Amino acid sequence: MMEPLLSRLRPRKEQGTYALSLVYGKTVYHYLISQDKAGKFCIPEGTKFDTLWQLVEYLKLKADGLIYRLKEACPNSSASAEAAAPTLPAHPSTFTQPQRRVDTLNSDGYTPEPARAASPEKQRPMPMDTSVYESPYSDPEELKDKKLFLKRENLLVADIELGCGNFGSVRQGVYRMRKKQIDVAIKVLKHSTEKADKDEMMREAQIMHQLDNPYIVRLIGVCQAEALMLVMEMAGGGPLHKFLIGKKEEIPVSNVAELLHQVAMGMKYLEEKNFVHRDLAARNVLLVNRHYAKISDFGLSKALGADDSYYTARSAGKWPLKWYAPECINFRKFSSRSDVWSYGVTMWEAFSYGQKPYKKMKGPEVLDFIKQGKRMECPPECPPEMYSLMSDCWTYKWEDRPDFLTVEQRMRNYYYSLASRAEGSPQCGQVAEAACG
Ligand code: AMP
């Protein structure tokens, strides 16, 4: 499909109106942007926004009546864009830089986020080449503005749904910082929610706010406006299990090990910081691209006290029993070692390419199964070294289970051994894939 090359925005003589020009193929299309009586901006028949910036950002995400959504700005359009955006004089970045687009899984397969400095011979995107490897606040200038509560005027919420849950929906958006704009995922709490749910979302935000690791979805902040919104960095590739379903031929075991190693790194960080996740599962591992995973969903997570190694829940709740260690279900005791158990189940889900664990069993039956010393079988594609590690994660007594320090090391050794074997072999990329049995 032909893509528009450039777009340009300029003020028209007629007060309060702007002309948006878009080159698509060999044709230039012109659109009128006008303001209604309330001062809201829109293209004819389009969605209305309070600021020009929000409209432009929206049109980058959605065509909304244009021939195509906006891509790159015309290089000489910055001056006119600034003039055109009287509400945004402090943000020269608006309309002057081509925006990095979020990762998506399109109908042709996976479109990874472009690498920052991609060389022609090195096609594979590395996590550190993406915009979400470092915190957007790693820039000291941006850090000056770091606060838990964000201003609504800097946030654009698009009506593009990334996912949903009991709480409401997760929408795509853009957050404007001092020097740049970043793609974000926004968890929007539905209006009908009770105070208890709002408190729960705020607890999730407080936990995420304390974490900063490349393998964990970062919180940008919270916005209290038309709804309570949790603004997070974008991991647009969707959950790990969904990504892997039906991809045995396409995604080699080495790629699965790579992603699981990243999850182990994120969990090792949590263990070091004395946080327990309590909901680690493939559904809560989100992909930035095919080679980059981040842990998400901190709704059940807890920060442990400095001298505590576990958290005791007051009562049992709506728990993901199939991912829980025996001591969680029997004694409501949660620790990094019980997260290790969940990591084992996550490994099983990944190496079985998105299958559901303990398929035919109900949650309580699983506990009996485990008590009898039984464990899930090795998935057909799973290498023996990886099945041995997941079996160790399912050690009944938590004291005898490995910690994430050990798990990460074993995952790393295995993944690196595959990588070095592949480098030495003439068929580079087709990493050796020894399966169980
Ligand atoms: P959750 O309730 O946090 O598990 O989110 C529900 C769904 O929303 C997930 O399965 C994802 O598809 C999507 N989602 C949540 N957080 C993000 C994020 N940071 N980036 C992209 N999509 C997300």
XYZ file of C-alpha atoms and ligand atoms in Angstrom:
460
model
C 0.000 0.000 0.000
C 1.148 3.532 -0.804
C 1.991 5.446 2.348
C 1.824 9.224 2.763
C 5.285 10.692 2.845
C 4.883 14.018 4.511
C 2.323 16.197 6.154
C 2.268 19.888 6.874
C 0.160 22.063 9.121
C -0.200 25.819 8.719
C -2.519 28.525 10.022
C -4.972 29.998 7.529
C -5.861 33.648 7.202
C -9.248 32.880 8.641
C -8.790 33.165 12.392
C -8.744 29.874 14.273
C -8.557 27.613 11.239
C -5.633 25.582 9.899
C -4.759 23.741 6.722
C -3.410 20.231 6.938
C -1.717 18.989 3.772
C -0.858 15.364 3.231
C 1.183 13.827 0.412
C -0.108 10.391 -0.486
C 1.438 8.767 -3.540
C 1.716 11.598 -6.038
C -1.291 13.490 -4.746
C -1.435 16.273 -2.186
C -4.588 16.264 -0.089
C -5.700 19.338 1.866
C -7.909 19.264 4.923
C -9.459 22.090 6.851
C -9.060 22.086 10.612
C -11.585 24.283 12.295
C -12.646 25.146 15.817
C -16.208 24.815 17.048
C -17.899 27.355 19.350
C -16.355 25.712 22.396
C -12.883 26.070 20.849
C -12.438 22.371 20.085
C -10.383 21.374 17.029
C -11.423 18.873 14.372
C -11.277 17.974 10.698
C -14.713 17.852 9.037
C -16.797 15.052 10.600
C -13.823 14.097 12.754
C -13.298 13.631 16.479
C -12.989 16.869 18.454
C -10.057 17.741 20.691
C -9.215 20.516 23.134
C -5.819 21.228 21.581
C -4.271 21.049 18.164
C -1.568 18.816 19.592
C -4.101 16.227 20.698
C -5.758 16.265 17.279
C -2.448 15.800 15.459
C -1.385 12.974 17.758
C -4.746 11.312 17.257
C -4.429 11.572 13.479
C -1.061 9.814 13.756
C -2.817 6.868 15.358
C -6.020 6.873 13.317
C -6.942 8.234 9.883
C -10.320 9.462 11.231
C -11.443 10.662 7.788
C -8.023 11.445 6.266
C -6.834 9.455 3.245
C -4.265 7.864 5.594
C -3.053 8.469 9.124
C -0.266 11.045 9.527
C 3.279 9.800 9.285
C 6.192 12.200 8.979
C 6.082 15.947 9.270
C 7.424 18.085 6.461
C 10.942 19.213 7.553
C 10.166 22.908 7.179
C 6.842 22.699 8.929
C 8.178 23.274 12.442
C 7.917 27.043 12.370
C 4.415 26.995 11.044
C 3.446 24.219 13.411
C 4.608 26.241 16.369
C 2.745 29.224 15.103
C -0.203 27.002 14.448
C -0.229 25.679 17.949
C -0.490 28.669 20.236
C -1.472 26.386 23.081
C 1.881 24.559 22.834
C 4.722 27.056 22.573
C 6.919 25.133 25.000
C 6.893 21.975 22.918
C 8.912 22.400 19.765
C 8.936 18.624 19.359
C 5.351 18.816 18.185
C 5.218 18.026 14.530
C 8.939 18.442 13.984
C 10.141 14.875 14.466
C 8.943 11.727 12.829
C 7.303 9.777 15.615
C 8.402 6.293 16.492
C 5.396 4.043 16.038
C 4.378 1.425 18.528
C 4.867 -2.243 17.870
C 1.885 -4.051 16.555
C 1.078 -7.508 15.396
C -0.437 -6.845 12.031
C -2.072 -9.299 9.696
C 1.251 -10.072 8.023
C 2.844 -11.050 11.311
C 4.970 -9.095 13.685
C 6.192 -5.566 12.957
C 8.877 -4.788 15.501
C 9.588 -1.324 16.790
C 12.377 0.134 14.669
C 15.858 -0.097 16.117
C 17.459 3.156 17.198
C 20.585 2.571 15.162
C 19.740 -0.352 12.975
C 22.568 -1.357 10.699
C 21.661 -3.140 7.476
C 23.382 -6.382 8.435
C 21.939 -6.447 11.935
C 18.227 -6.804 11.426
C 17.252 -8.291 14.757
C 15.954 -5.621 17.143
C 17.787 -5.596 20.467
C 15.851 -4.477 23.571
C 18.315 -1.630 24.121
C 17.552 -0.280 20.649
C 13.914 0.335 21.529
C 12.433 3.410 23.175
C 11.204 1.454 26.220
C 14.507 -0.045 27.388
C 15.316 2.980 29.522
C 12.850 4.943 31.558
C 11.601 8.106 29.820
C 12.761 9.812 33.014
C 16.384 8.677 32.570
C 16.910 12.088 30.957
C 17.599 14.511 33.860
C 15.538 17.215 32.107
C 12.504 14.930 32.024
C 13.146 13.748 35.566
C 12.378 17.268 36.812
C 8.728 16.658 35.927
C 8.470 13.154 37.404
C 5.407 13.032 39.619
C 2.875 10.319 40.314
C -0.028 12.474 39.105
C 0.045 13.607 35.478
C -1.657 16.629 33.952
C -4.584 15.727 31.729
C -3.624 18.264 29.076
C -0.432 16.310 28.346
C -2.283 13.085 27.705
C -4.042 11.969 24.575
C -6.368 9.007 24.965
C -7.285 7.423 21.639
C -10.330 5.218 21.221
C -8.111 2.287 20.287
C -8.514 -0.572 22.739
C -5.441 -2.659 23.508
C -7.151 -4.968 25.967
C -9.791 -5.137 28.649
C -10.523 -6.600 32.049
C -12.971 -6.366 34.964
C -11.602 -2.916 35.832
C -12.393 -1.372 32.413
C -10.227 -1.111 29.325
C -6.642 -0.472 28.282
C -6.408 2.179 25.557
C -3.634 3.450 23.361
C -2.424 7.012 23.791
C 0.388 9.529 23.706
C 1.943 11.347 26.653
C 3.704 14.645 26.091
C 6.839 15.238 28.128
C 9.199 18.224 28.149
C 11.333 17.161 25.188
C 9.524 14.244 23.618
C 6.248 12.437 23.224
C 5.892 8.809 24.099
C 3.416 6.107 23.154
C 1.545 4.882 26.198
C -0.990 2.282 27.260
C -3.699 3.702 29.509
C -5.674 1.560 31.908
C -8.988 3.387 32.230
C -11.095 2.482 35.227
C -14.752 2.214 34.270
C -17.140 4.727 35.795
C -19.228 2.250 37.726
C -16.283 1.154 39.857
C -16.476 1.332 43.594
C -14.025 3.072 45.861
C -12.408 -0.265 46.731
C -11.473 -0.800 43.050
C -10.077 2.715 42.787
C -7.998 2.054 45.894
C -6.785 -1.197 44.345
C -5.726 0.578 41.161
C -3.921 3.214 43.220
C -2.114 0.444 45.132
C -1.021 -1.054 41.792
C 0.220 2.381 40.722
C 2.137 2.877 43.980
C 3.921 -0.449 43.489
C 4.776 0.196 39.838
C 5.981 3.686 40.660
C 8.790 2.182 42.746
C 10.064 -0.088 39.972
C 12.425 0.731 37.138
C 13.761 -2.163 35.092
C 13.933 -2.825 31.334
C 11.988 -6.079 31.741
C 9.106 -4.614 33.704
C 6.342 -2.401 32.282
C 6.978 1.025 33.795
C 4.345 3.313 35.162
C 4.526 6.826 33.705
C 1.958 8.103 36.182
C -1.670 8.333 37.165
C -4.189 10.767 35.745
C -7.402 11.595 37.555
C -9.741 13.242 35.055
C -12.884 11.914 33.345
C -11.845 8.573 34.896
C -8.961 7.269 36.961
C -6.233 6.336 34.481
C -3.001 4.413 34.912
C -0.534 5.545 32.276
C 2.086 2.938 31.392
C 4.807 2.544 28.843
C 3.665 0.687 25.768
C 4.299 -3.016 25.166
C 2.142 -3.328 22.067
C 2.935 -6.897 21.040
C 0.289 -8.391 23.319
C 0.546 -11.181 25.904
C 3.148 -13.941 25.477
C 0.743 -16.914 25.360
C -1.398 -15.353 22.626
C 1.671 -14.481 20.600
C 2.984 -18.060 20.733
C -0.237 -19.906 19.876
C 0.157 -21.739 16.580
C 3.730 -20.473 16.033
C 5.782 -23.653 16.624
C 7.182 -23.501 13.123
C 7.839 -19.776 13.127
C 9.281 -19.084 16.578
C 12.261 -21.284 17.474
C 12.804 -22.586 20.993
C 15.813 -20.256 21.272
C 13.453 -17.272 20.885
C 11.192 -18.646 23.629
C 14.232 -19.134 25.901
C 15.361 -15.573 25.150
C 11.999 -14.127 26.235
C 11.855 -16.326 29.343
C 15.366 -15.255 30.275
C 14.203 -11.641 30.150
C 11.270 -12.511 32.422
C 13.767 -14.123 34.810
C 15.850 -10.915 34.793
C 12.780 -8.849 35.622
C 11.828 -11.264 38.418
C 15.372 -11.248 39.817
C 15.090 -7.469 40.059
C 11.772 -7.793 41.935
C 13.319 -10.357 44.283
C 16.253 -8.023 45.004
C 13.840 -5.171 45.752
C 11.782 -7.454 48.020
C 8.573 -7.263 46.012
C 6.317 -10.237 45.329
C 4.369 -10.246 42.084
C 1.703 -12.868 42.947
C 0.308 -13.073 39.403
C 3.171 -14.144 37.194
C 1.741 -15.983 34.177
C 2.241 -15.865 30.398
C -0.867 -13.642 30.136
C 0.978 -11.042 32.219
C 4.132 -11.061 30.132
C 3.700 -8.469 27.384
C 5.832 -8.219 24.284
C 7.434 -5.069 22.963
C 8.545 -7.083 19.962
C 9.354 -10.691 19.195
C 12.653 -10.449 21.068
C 11.656 -8.273 23.982
C 9.321 -9.123 26.876
C 8.180 -7.172 29.918
C 6.374 -8.279 33.078
C 3.083 -6.491 33.673
C -0.009 -6.454 35.897
C 0.976 -5.586 39.438
C -2.611 -5.649 40.709
C -1.881 -8.366 43.289
C 1.729 -7.381 44.033
C 3.080 -6.489 47.463
C 6.170 -4.789 48.788
C 7.565 -6.884 51.640
C 8.835 -5.307 54.816
C 12.620 -5.002 55.093
C 12.814 -7.985 57.461
C 10.092 -10.076 55.857
C 10.580 -12.823 53.334
C 6.902 -13.454 52.772
C 3.492 -11.840 52.819
C 0.485 -13.513 54.420
C -2.846 -12.701 52.796
C -5.659 -12.081 55.285
C -8.107 -14.159 53.301
C -8.169 -16.071 50.046
C -9.425 -14.116 47.043
C -10.006 -14.602 43.336
C -6.687 -16.285 42.860
C -5.034 -17.861 39.808
C -4.741 -21.246 41.581
C -3.067 -23.080 38.711
C -0.109 -20.704 38.963
C 0.100 -20.792 42.767
C 2.556 -22.719 44.900
C 1.122 -25.073 47.572
C 2.006 -22.709 50.470
C -0.024 -19.906 48.832
C -3.144 -22.031 48.747
C -2.587 -23.879 52.045
C -1.258 -21.040 54.204
C -1.834 -17.875 52.099
C 1.938 -17.312 52.214
C 3.514 -15.469 49.284
C 7.221 -14.961 48.673
C 9.694 -14.675 45.805
C 9.902 -18.484 46.025
C 6.171 -18.756 45.324
C 6.753 -16.432 42.344
C 9.405 -18.964 41.252
C 6.680 -21.647 41.213
C 4.562 -19.387 38.972
C 7.603 -18.809 36.785
C 7.770 -22.594 36.255
C 4.131 -22.594 35.069
C 4.907 -19.607 32.816
C 7.829 -21.571 31.355
C 5.500 -24.487 30.693
C 2.980 -22.188 28.947
C 5.710 -20.688 26.775
C 7.397 -23.964 25.787
C 4.005 -25.472 24.996
C 3.378 -22.493 22.699
C 0.468 -20.978 24.561
C -1.364 -24.081 25.839
C -3.428 -23.821 29.028
C -1.770 -25.464 32.054
C -3.454 -28.482 33.757
C -5.926 -28.400 30.899
C -8.756 -30.639 32.056
C -8.442 -29.909 35.778
C -10.208 -27.396 37.997
C -8.095 -25.210 40.287
C -8.667 -27.223 43.525
C -7.946 -30.528 41.716
C -4.535 -29.199 40.798
C -3.556 -28.990 44.459
C -4.367 -32.705 44.962
C -2.418 -33.553 41.824
C 0.599 -31.636 43.157
C 0.306 -33.163 46.643
C 0.512 -36.610 45.071
C 3.888 -35.580 43.723
C 2.634 -35.313 40.146
C 3.670 -32.512 37.799
C 2.774 -31.380 34.272
C 4.607 -33.294 31.568
C 7.371 -31.898 29.418
C 5.806 -30.118 26.411
C 6.863 -31.793 23.126
C 9.038 -28.890 21.994
C 10.652 -28.232 25.372
C 14.405 -28.913 25.731
C 15.307 -31.262 28.654
C 17.409 -28.561 30.374
C 14.372 -26.298 30.435
C 12.061 -29.035 31.737
C 14.567 -29.772 34.466
C 14.518 -26.080 35.489
C 10.719 -25.836 35.490
C 10.520 -29.051 37.551
C 12.883 -27.470 40.103
C 10.597 -24.409 40.204
C 7.838 -26.855 41.229
C 9.677 -28.134 44.304
C 6.977 -28.670 46.926
C 8.794 -27.124 49.887
C 9.484 -23.443 49.265
C 12.766 -23.586 51.253
C 14.142 -26.117 48.754
C 13.053 -24.231 45.643
C 15.657 -22.177 43.736
C 15.488 -18.392 44.017
C 15.414 -16.043 41.019
C 19.140 -15.441 41.333
C 19.636 -19.126 40.472
C 16.772 -19.316 37.975
C 18.076 -16.337 36.011
C 21.591 -17.797 35.935
C 20.343 -21.153 34.661
C 18.166 -19.489 32.033
C 21.070 -17.291 30.954
C 23.506 -20.231 30.720
C 21.045 -22.182 28.643
C 20.123 -19.316 26.342
C 23.766 -18.302 25.832
C 24.758 -21.898 25.133
C 22.139 -22.012 22.346
C 23.336 -18.711 20.968
C 26.992 -19.765 20.913
C 26.093 -23.131 19.329
C 24.187 -21.267 16.634
C 27.095 -18.905 16.000
C 29.451 -21.850 15.536
C 27.090 -23.678 13.212
C 26.807 -22.959 9.513
C 23.032 -22.641 9.856
C 23.146 -19.603 12.028
C 19.743 -18.703 13.456
C 18.427 -22.237 13.472
C 19.531 -22.735 17.022
C 19.760 -26.361 18.106
C 16.426 -27.482 19.374
C 16.771 -30.683 21.363
C 13.324 -31.700 22.577
C 12.426 -33.907 25.530
C 12.038 -37.621 24.990
P -4.227 -6.209 32.370
O -5.544 -6.134 32.995
O -3.197 -5.332 33.010
O -3.743 -7.641 32.268
O -4.386 -5.697 30.848
C -5.296 -6.283 29.936
C -4.719 -6.253 28.526
O -4.440 -4.900 28.140
C -3.404 -6.983 28.357
O -3.570 -8.343 28.123
C -2.804 -6.274 27.144
O -3.346 -6.792 25.944
C -3.274 -4.844 27.329
N -2.232 -4.076 28.044
C -2.091 -3.917 29.382
N -1.016 -3.178 29.665
C -0.442 -2.853 28.481
C 0.739 -2.122 28.109
N 1.531 -1.539 29.020
N 1.039 -2.020 26.793
C 0.221 -2.578 25.858
N -0.881 -3.283 26.147
C -1.218 -3.430 27.435
